Amino acid sequence: RVILGSEDRAAAERVRELYESRGCPIMITDIRTAEMIKYASNAILATYISFVNEIAFICESLGADVKDVVQGMGYDKRINAQFLNPGVGFGGSCFPKDVKALAHMASQNNHARPHLLRAVLDINMSARRVFAEKAVRMLDGDAKGKRVGVWGLSFKPDTDDMRESPAIDIVEALIEQGAEVQVYDPIAMQAAREHLSEKVTYCKDAYEAAAGADALLLITSWNEFKQLDMEKIKESMRRPVLLDGRNVYDPQELRDLGFTYAGVGRR
């Protein structure tokens, strides 16, 4: 859709003519409403992510499988499960900024308690913290001196954008715990250098990032990581521990290969 915010209806109608060939809905409204449509759209998408991550936390506590839960929810025609993908939280230039902006505007304009928006942001940060804590648990509760490989640094696949990327907080948390972290991303390596600690080791490919590792963390679901020789990966690691932050892999397949595997909200 195209949203046109204007206080001059005649001018907005002229602008509408420029976009009519696109064949999508065109809506004309006042400037403040157009702004709210943009913020509210990103806020609800961010809410989906935080909601399913909270469900994933509960699934892990109860021994349920979040993938089955989401599939079952999706059979209800009122629920679009397409956007319910648990992981390590959202990042990027839009979702964090827009949710924060909406919460700020609410609190500055006689709505002092934007509870849901603040909860969305809190859960998003919790997803990163919980993932890093799980990694430490899989390292027998002590990351000091352990080598950790990380696959994926950008906030989503097919971009080198590191803004608000969950990988930043996760990598830094592991370094603070004394881990030796070696990382790889298909295209975000240069951008990552501006955001990560100087203690990080940058690898030439996914295989090098896994070599000698006591644990391997997948943070960004690049298609490249779905096509690797996982038997070769396992043989190269010091300990075949894999923590899948995007539920890319089939748990049983990796366990059959000999990995100690954990996803997000998986049984």
Coordinates of N, CA and C in Angstrom, one line a residue, residues 65-239:
D65 N 7.0 -28.2 22.3 CA 7.8 -27.8 21.1 C 7.1 -26.7 20.4
V66 N 7.8 -25.5 20.4 CA 7.2 -24.3 19.8 C 6.8 -24.4 18.4
K67 N 7.5 -25.2 17.6 CA 7.2 -25.3 16.2 C 5.8 -26.0 16.0
D68 N 5.6 -27.0 16.8 CA 4.3 -27.7 16.8 C 3.2 -26.8 17.3
V69 N 3.5 -26.0 18.4 CA 2.6 -25.0 18.9 C 2.1 -24.0 17.9
V70 N 3.1 -23.5 17.1 CA 2.8 -22.5 16.1 C 2.0 -23.1 15.0
Q71 N 2.4 -24.3 14.6 CA 1.6 -25.0 13.5 C 0.2 -25.2 14.0
G72 N 0.0 -25.6 15.2 CA -1.4 -25.8 15.7 C -2.2 -24.5 15.8
M73 N -1.5 -23.4 16.2 CA -2.2 -22.1 16.2 C -2.6 -21.7 14.8
G74 N -1.7 -22.0 13.8 CA -2.0 -21.5 12.5 C -3.2 -22.1 11.8
Y75 N -3.7 -23.2 12.3 CA -4.9 -23.8 11.8 C -6.2 -23.0 12.1
D76 N -6.0 -22.1 13.1 CA -7.1 -21.2 13.4 C -7.0 -20.0 12.4
K77 N -8.1 -19.9 11.6 CA -8.0 -18.9 10.5 C -7.8 -17.5 11.0
R78 N -8.1 -17.2 12.3 CA -7.9 -15.9 12.8 C -6.4 -15.5 13.0
I79 N -5.6 -16.6 13.0 CA -4.1 -16.4 13.4 C -3.3 -16.7 12.2
N80 N -2.4 -15.7 11.8 CA -1.5 -15.9 10.7 C -0.1 -16.4 11.3
A81 N 0.1 -17.7 11.2 CA 1.4 -18.2 11.8 C 2.6 -17.9 11.0
Q82 N 2.4 -17.3 9.9 CA 3.6 -17.0 9.0 C 4.6 -16.1 9.7
F83 N 4.1 -15.2 10.6 CA 4.9 -14.3 11.3 C 5.3 -14.7 12.7
L84 N 5.0 -15.9 13.0 CA 5.3 -16.4 14.4 C 6.5 -17.3 14.3
N85 N 7.7 -16.7 14.2 CA 9.0 -17.5 14.1 C 9.9 -17.1 15.3
P86 N 10.0 -18.0 16.3 CA 10.9 -17.8 17.4 C 12.3 -17.7 17.1
G87 N 13.1 -17.0 17.9 CA 14.5 -16.9 17.6 C 15.2 -16.0 18.7
V88 N 16.1 -15.2 18.3 CA 16.9 -14.4 19.2 C 16.5 -13.0 19.2
G89 N 15.3 -12.7 18.6 CA 14.8 -11.3 18.7 C 15.0 -10.5 17.4
F90 N 14.4 -9.4 17.4 CA 14.5 -8.5 16.2 C 15.5 -7.5 16.3
G91 N 16.0 -7.0 15.2 CA 17.0 -5.9 15.2 C 16.7 -5.0 14.0
G92 N 17.7 -4.4 13.5 CA 17.6 -3.6 12.3 C 17.3 -2.1 12.6
S93 N 17.0 -1.4 11.5 CA 16.8 0.1 11.6 C 15.4 0.5 11.9
C94 N 14.4 -0.4 11.7 CA 13.0 0.0 11.8 C 12.3 -0.5 13.1
F95 N 12.2 -1.8 13.4 CA 11.4 -2.3 14.5 C 11.9 -1.7 15.8
P96 N 13.1 -1.8 16.2 CA 13.5 -1.2 17.5 C 13.2 0.3 17.6
K97 N 13.6 1.0 16.6 CA 13.4 2.5 16.6 C 12.0 2.9 16.6
D98 N 11.1 2.2 15.8 CA 9.7 2.6 15.7 C 9.0 2.3 17.0
V99 N 9.3 1.1 17.6 CA 8.6 0.7 18.8 C 9.0 1.7 19.9
K100 N 10.3 2.0 20.0 CA 10.7 3.0 21.0 C 10.1 4.4 20.8
A101 N 10.0 4.8 19.5 CA 9.4 6.1 19.2 C 7.9 6.1 19.6
L102 N 7.2 5.1 19.3 CA 5.8 5.0 19.6 C 5.6 5.1 21.1
A103 N 6.4 4.3 21.8 CA 6.3 4.3 23.3 C 6.6 5.7 23.9
H104 N 7.6 6.4 23.3 CA 8.0 7.7 23.7 C 6.9 8.7 23.5
M105 N 6.3 8.7 22.2 CA 5.2 9.6 21.9 C 4.0 9.4 22.8
A106 N 3.8 8.1 23.1 CA 2.6 7.9 24.0 C 2.9 8.5 25.4
S107 N 4.1 8.2 25.9 CA 4.3 8.7 27.3 C 4.4 10.3 27.3
Q108 N 4.8 10.9 26.2 CA 4.9 12.3 26.2 C 3.6 13.0 25.9
N109 N 2.5 12.3 25.6 CA 1.3 12.9 25.2 C 0.1 12.3 26.1
N110 N 0.3 12.4 27.4 CA -0.7 12.0 28.4 C -1.2 10.5 28.3
H111 N -0.3 9.7 27.8 CA -0.5 8.2 27.9 C 0.8 7.7 28.5
A112 N 0.9 7.8 29.8 CA 2.1 7.5 30.5 C 2.5 6.0 30.6
R113 N 1.6 5.1 30.2 CA 1.8 3.7 30.5 C 1.6 2.9 29.2
P114 N 2.5 3.0 28.2 CA 2.4 2.1 27.0 C 2.9 0.8 27.4
H115 N 2.2 0.0 28.2 CA 2.7 -1.3 28.8 C 3.1 -2.3 27.7
L116 N 2.3 -2.5 26.7 CA 2.5 -3.5 25.7 C 3.8 -3.2 24.9
L117 N 3.9 -1.9 24.5 CA 5.1 -1.6 23.7 C 6.4 -1.8 24.5
R118 N 6.4 -1.4 25.8 CA 7.6 -1.6 26.6 C 7.8 -3.1 26.8
A119 N 6.8 -3.9 27.0 CA 7.0 -5.3 27.1 C 7.6 -5.9 25.9
V120 N 7.2 -5.5 24.7 CA 7.7 -6.0 23.5 C 9.2 -5.7 23.4
L121 N 9.7 -4.5 23.8 CA 11.1 -4.2 23.9 C 11.8 -5.0 24.9
D122 N 11.2 -5.2 26.1 CA 11.9 -6.0 27.2 C 12.0 -7.4 26.8
I123 N 11.0 -8.0 26.2 CA 11.1 -9.4 25.8 C 12.1 -9.6 24.7
N124 N 12.2 -8.6 23.8 CA 13.2 -8.7 22.7 C 14.6 -8.7 23.3
M125 N 14.9 -7.9 24.3 CA 16.2 -8.0 24.9 C 16.4 -9.3 25.7
S126 N 15.3 -9.8 26.3 CA 15.4 -11.0 27.0 C 15.8 -12.2 26.1
A127 N 15.3 -12.2 24.9 CA 15.6 -13.2 23.9 C 17.1 -13.4 23.7
R128 N 17.8 -12.2 23.6 CA 19.2 -12.2 23.4 C 19.9 -12.8 24.7
R129 N 19.5 -12.3 25.8 CA 20.1 -12.7 27.1 C 19.9 -14.2 27.4
V130 N 18.7 -14.6 27.1 CA 18.4 -16.1 27.4 C 19.2 -16.9 26.5
F131 N 19.4 -16.5 25.2 CA 20.2 -17.3 24.3 C 21.6 -17.4 24.7
A132 N 22.2 -16.3 25.1 CA 23.6 -16.3 25.6 C 23.7 -17.1 26.9
E133 N 22.7 -17.0 27.8 CA 22.8 -17.9 29.0 C 22.7 -19.3 28.7
K134 N 21.9 -19.7 27.7 CA 21.7 -21.1 27.3 C 23.1 -21.6 26.7
A135 N 23.7 -20.7 25.9 CA 25.0 -21.1 25.4 C 26.0 -21.4 26.5
V136 N 26.0 -20.6 27.6 CA 26.9 -20.9 28.7 C 26.6 -22.2 29.4
R137 N 25.3 -22.5 29.6 CA 24.8 -23.7 30.2 C 25.3 -24.9 29.4
M138 N 25.3 -24.8 28.0 CA 25.7 -25.9 27.2 C 27.2 -26.0 27.2
L139 N 27.9 -25.0 27.7 CA 29.4 -25.1 27.9 C 29.7 -25.5 29.4
D140 N 28.8 -26.3 29.9 CA 28.9 -26.8 31.3 C 28.9 -25.7 32.3
G141 N 28.2 -24.6 32.0 CA 28.1 -23.5 33.0 C 29.2 -22.6 33.1
D142 N 30.3 -22.8 32.3 CA 31.4 -21.9 32.4 C 32.0 -21.7 31.0
A143 N 32.0 -20.4 30.5 CA 32.4 -20.1 29.1 C 33.9 -19.7 29.1
K144 N 34.5 -19.5 30.3 CA 35.9 -19.1 30.3 C 36.8 -20.0 29.7
G145 N 37.6 -19.5 28.7 CA 38.5 -20.3 28.0 C 38.0 -21.2 26.9
K146 N 36.6 -21.2 26.8 CA 36.0 -22.1 25.8 C 35.9 -21.3 24.4
R147 N 36.0 -22.1 23.4 CA 36.0 -21.5 22.0 C 34.6 -21.6 21.5
V148 N 34.0 -20.5 21.1 CA 32.6 -20.5 20.6 C 32.6 -20.0 19.1
G149 N 32.1 -20.7 18.2 CA 31.9 -20.3 16.8 C 30.5 -19.7 16.7
V150 N 30.4 -18.6 15.9 CA 29.2 -17.9 15.6 C 28.9 -17.8 14.1
W151 N 27.8 -18.3 13.7 CA 27.3 -18.2 12.3 C 26.3 -17.1 12.2
G152 N 26.6 -16.0 11.5 CA 25.6 -15.0 11.2 C 25.7 -13.8 12.2
L153 N 25.9 -12.6 11.6 CA 26.1 -11.4 12.4 C 25.1 -10.3 12.1
S154 N 24.7 -10.2 10.9 CA 23.7 -9.2 10.5 C 22.3 -9.5 11.1
F155 N 21.5 -8.4 11.2 CA 20.2 -8.6 11.9 C 19.3 -9.5 11.2
K156 N 19.5 -9.7 9.9 CA 18.6 -10.7 9.1 C 19.5 -11.1 7.9
P157 N 19.0 -12.2 7.3 CA 19.8 -12.6 6.1 C 19.7 -11.6 4.9
D158 N 20.6 -11.8 4.0 CA 20.7 -11.0 2.7 C 20.9 -9.5 3.0
T159 N 21.6 -9.2 4.0 CA 22.0 -7.8 4.2 C 23.2 -7.8 5.1
D160 N 24.0 -6.7 5.0 CA 25.2 -6.5 5.9 C 24.9 -5.6 7.0
D161 N 23.6 -5.3 7.2 CA 23.1 -4.3 8.2 C 23.3 -4.9 9.6
M162 N 24.1 -4.2 10.4 CA 24.4 -4.6 11.8 C 23.6 -3.8 12.8
R163 N 22.8 -2.9 12.4 CA 22.1 -2.0 13.4 C 21.2 -2.8 14.3
E164 N 21.4 -2.7 15.6 CA 20.6 -3.4 16.6 C 20.6 -4.9 16.4
S165 N 21.6 -5.5 15.8 CA 21.6 -6.9 15.6 C 21.8 -7.7 16.9
P166 N 20.9 -8.7 17.1 CA 21.1 -9.5 18.3 C 22.5 -10.1 18.5
A167 N 23.2 -10.3 17.4 CA 24.5 -10.9 17.5 C 25.5 -10.1 18.3
I168 N 25.3 -8.8 18.2 CA 26.2 -7.9 19.0 C 26.1 -8.2 20.5
D169 N 24.9 -8.2 21.0 CA 24.7 -8.4 22.5 C 25.1 -9.9 22.8
I170 N 24.8 -10.8 22.0 CA 25.2 -12.2 22.3 C 26.7 -12.4 22.3
V171 N 27.4 -11.9 21.3 CA 28.8 -12.1 21.2 C 29.5 -11.4 22.4
E172 N 29.0 -10.1 22.7 CA 29.7 -9.4 23.8 C 29.4 -10.1 25.1
A173 N 28.3 -10.7 25.3 CA 28.0 -11.4 26.6 C 28.9 -12.6 26.7
L174 N 29.2 -13.3 25.7 CA 30.1 -14.4 25.7 C 31.5 -14.0 26.0
I175 N 31.9 -12.9 25.4 CA 33.3 -12.4 25.6 C 33.4 -12.0 27.1
E176 N 32.4 -11.3 27.6 CA 32.4 -10.9 29.0 C 32.6 -12.1 29.9
Q177 N 32.0 -13.3 29.5 CA 32.1 -14.5 30.3 C 33.4 -15.2 30.1
G178 N 34.3 -14.7 29.3 CA 35.6 -15.2 29.1 C 35.8 -16.2 27.9
A179 N 34.7 -16.2 27.0 CA 34.8 -17.1 25.9 C 35.7 -16.5 24.8
E180 N 36.3 -17.4 24.0 CA 37.0 -17.0 22.8 C 36.1 -17.2 21.6
V181 N 35.7 -16.1 21.0 CA 34.6 -16.1 20.0 C 35.2 -15.9 18.6
Q182 N 34.8 -16.8 17.7 CA 35.3 -16.7 16.3 C 34.0 -16.7 15.4
V183 N 33.9 -15.8 14.5 CA 32.6 -15.5 13.8 C 32.8 -15.5 12.3
Y184 N 31.6 -15.7 11.7 CA 31.5 -15.7 10.2 C 30.1 -15.2 9.8
D185 N 30.1 -14.3 8.8 CA 28.9 -13.9 8.2 C 29.2 -13.8 6.7
P186 N 28.3 -14.2 5.8 CA 28.6 -14.2 4.4 C 28.9 -12.8 3.8
I187 N 28.3 -11.7 4.3 CA 28.6 -10.4 3.8 C 28.8 -9.3 4.8
A188 N 28.6 -9.6 6.1 CA 28.6 -8.5 7.1 C 29.9 -8.4 7.9
M189 N 30.9 -9.1 7.4 CA 32.1 -9.1 8.2 C 32.8 -7.7 8.4
Q190 N 32.8 -6.9 7.4 CA 33.4 -5.6 7.5 C 32.5 -4.7 8.4
A191 N 31.2 -4.8 8.2 CA 30.4 -3.9 9.0 C 30.4 -4.4 10.5
A192 N 30.6 -5.7 10.7 CA 30.7 -6.2 12.1 C 31.8 -5.6 12.9
R193 N 32.9 -5.4 12.2 CA 34.1 -4.9 12.9 C 33.9 -3.5 13.6
E194 N 32.9 -2.8 13.1 CA 32.5 -1.5 13.7 C 31.7 -1.7 15.0
H195 N 31.2 -2.9 15.2 CA 30.2 -3.1 16.3 C 30.7 -4.1 17.4
L196 N 31.7 -5.0 17.0 CA 32.1 -6.0 17.9 C 33.4 -5.7 18.6
S197 N 33.7 -6.4 19.7 CA 34.9 -6.3 20.4 C 36.1 -6.6 19.6
E198 N 37.2 -6.0 19.9 CA 38.5 -6.3 19.2 C 39.0 -7.8 19.5
K199 N 38.4 -8.4 20.5 CA 38.8 -9.7 20.9 C 38.2 -10.8 19.9
V200 N 37.3 -10.4 19.1 CA 36.6 -11.4 18.2 C 37.6 -11.8 17.1
T201 N 37.6 -13.1 16.7 CA 38.3 -13.6 15.6 C 37.4 -13.7 14.4
Y202 N 37.8 -13.2 13.2 CA 37.0 -13.2 12.0 C 37.4 -14.3 11.1
C203 N 36.5 -15.2 10.7 CA 36.9 -16.4 9.9 C 36.5 -16.2 8.4
K204 N 37.1 -17.0 7.6 CA 36.9 -16.8 6.1 C 35.7 -17.5 5.7
D205 N 35.2 -18.5 6.4 CA 34.0 -19.2 6.0 C 33.3 -19.9 7.3
A206 N 32.2 -20.6 7.1 CA 31.5 -21.2 8.2 C 32.3 -22.4 8.7
Y207 N 33.0 -23.1 7.9 CA 33.8 -24.2 8.4 C 34.9 -23.8 9.3
E208 N 35.6 -22.7 9.0 CA 36.6 -22.1 9.9 C 36.1 -21.7 11.2
A209 N 34.9 -21.1 11.1 CA 34.2 -20.6 12.4 C 33.9 -21.7 13.3
A210 N 33.7 -22.9 12.7 CA 33.3 -24.1 13.6 C 34.5 -24.9 14.1
A211 N 35.6 -24.7 13.4 CA 36.8 -25.5 13.7 C 37.3 -25.3 15.1
G212 N 37.5 -26.4 15.8 CA 38.0 -26.4 17.2 C 37.1 -25.8 18.2
A213 N 35.8 -25.6 17.8 CA 34.9 -24.9 18.8 C 34.4 -25.9 19.8
D214 N 34.1 -25.4 21.0 CA 33.4 -26.1 22.0 C 31.9 -26.0 21.9
A215 N 31.5 -25.0 21.1 CA 30.0 -24.8 20.9 C 29.9 -23.9 19.6
L216 N 28.8 -24.1 18.9 CA 28.6 -23.4 17.7 C 27.2 -22.8 17.8
L217 N 27.1 -21.4 17.5 CA 25.8 -20.7 17.6 C 25.4 -20.2 16.3
L218 N 24.2 -20.5 15.9 CA 23.6 -19.9 14.6 C 22.7 -18.8 15.1
I219 N 23.0 -17.6 14.6 CA 22.3 -16.4 15.0 C 21.5 -15.8 13.8
T220 N 22.0 -15.9 12.6 CA 21.3 -15.3 11.4 C 21.1 -16.5 10.5
S221 N 19.8 -16.6 10.0 CA 19.5 -17.8 9.2 C 19.8 -17.6 7.7
W222 N 21.1 -17.4 7.4 CA 21.5 -17.3 6.0 C 21.3 -18.7 5.3
N223 N 20.9 -18.7 4.1 CA 20.6 -19.9 3.4 C 21.9 -20.8 3.3
E224 N 23.0 -20.1 3.2 CA 24.3 -20.9 3.2 C 24.5 -21.9 4.3
F225 N 23.9 -21.5 5.5 CA 24.1 -22.4 6.7 C 23.2 -23.6 6.6
K226 N 22.2 -23.6 5.7 CA 21.3 -24.7 5.6 C 21.9 -25.8 4.6
Q227 N 23.0 -25.5 4.0 CA 23.5 -26.3 2.9 C 24.9 -26.8 3.2
L228 N 25.4 -26.8 4.5 CA 26.7 -27.2 4.9 C 26.8 -28.7 5.1
D229 N 28.0 -29.2 5.0 CA 28.3 -30.6 5.4 C 28.4 -30.7 6.9
M230 N 27.3 -31.0 7.5 CA 27.2 -31.0 9.0 C 28.1 -32.1 9.6
E231 N 28.3 -33.2 8.9 CA 29.2 -34.3 9.4 C 30.6 -33.7 9.4
K232 N 31.0 -33.0 8.4 CA 32.3 -32.3 8.4 C 32.4 -31.3 9.5
I233 N 31.4 -30.5 9.7 CA 31.4 -29.6 10.8 C 31.6 -30.3 12.2
K234 N 30.8 -31.3 12.4 CA 31.0 -32.0 13.7 C 32.4 -32.5 13.9
E235 N 33.0 -33.1 12.9 CA 34.3 -33.7 13.0 C 35.4 -32.6 13.3
S236 N 35.1 -31.4 12.9 CA 36.1 -30.3 13.0 C 36.0 -29.7 14.4
M237 N 34.9 -29.9 15.1 CA 34.7 -29.2 16.4 C 35.4 -30.0 17.6
R238 N 35.7 -29.2 18.6 CA 36.3 -29.9 19.8 C 35.2 -30.6 20.5
R239 N 34.0 -30.0 20.6 CA 32.8 -30.6 21.1 C 31.7 -30.3 20.2

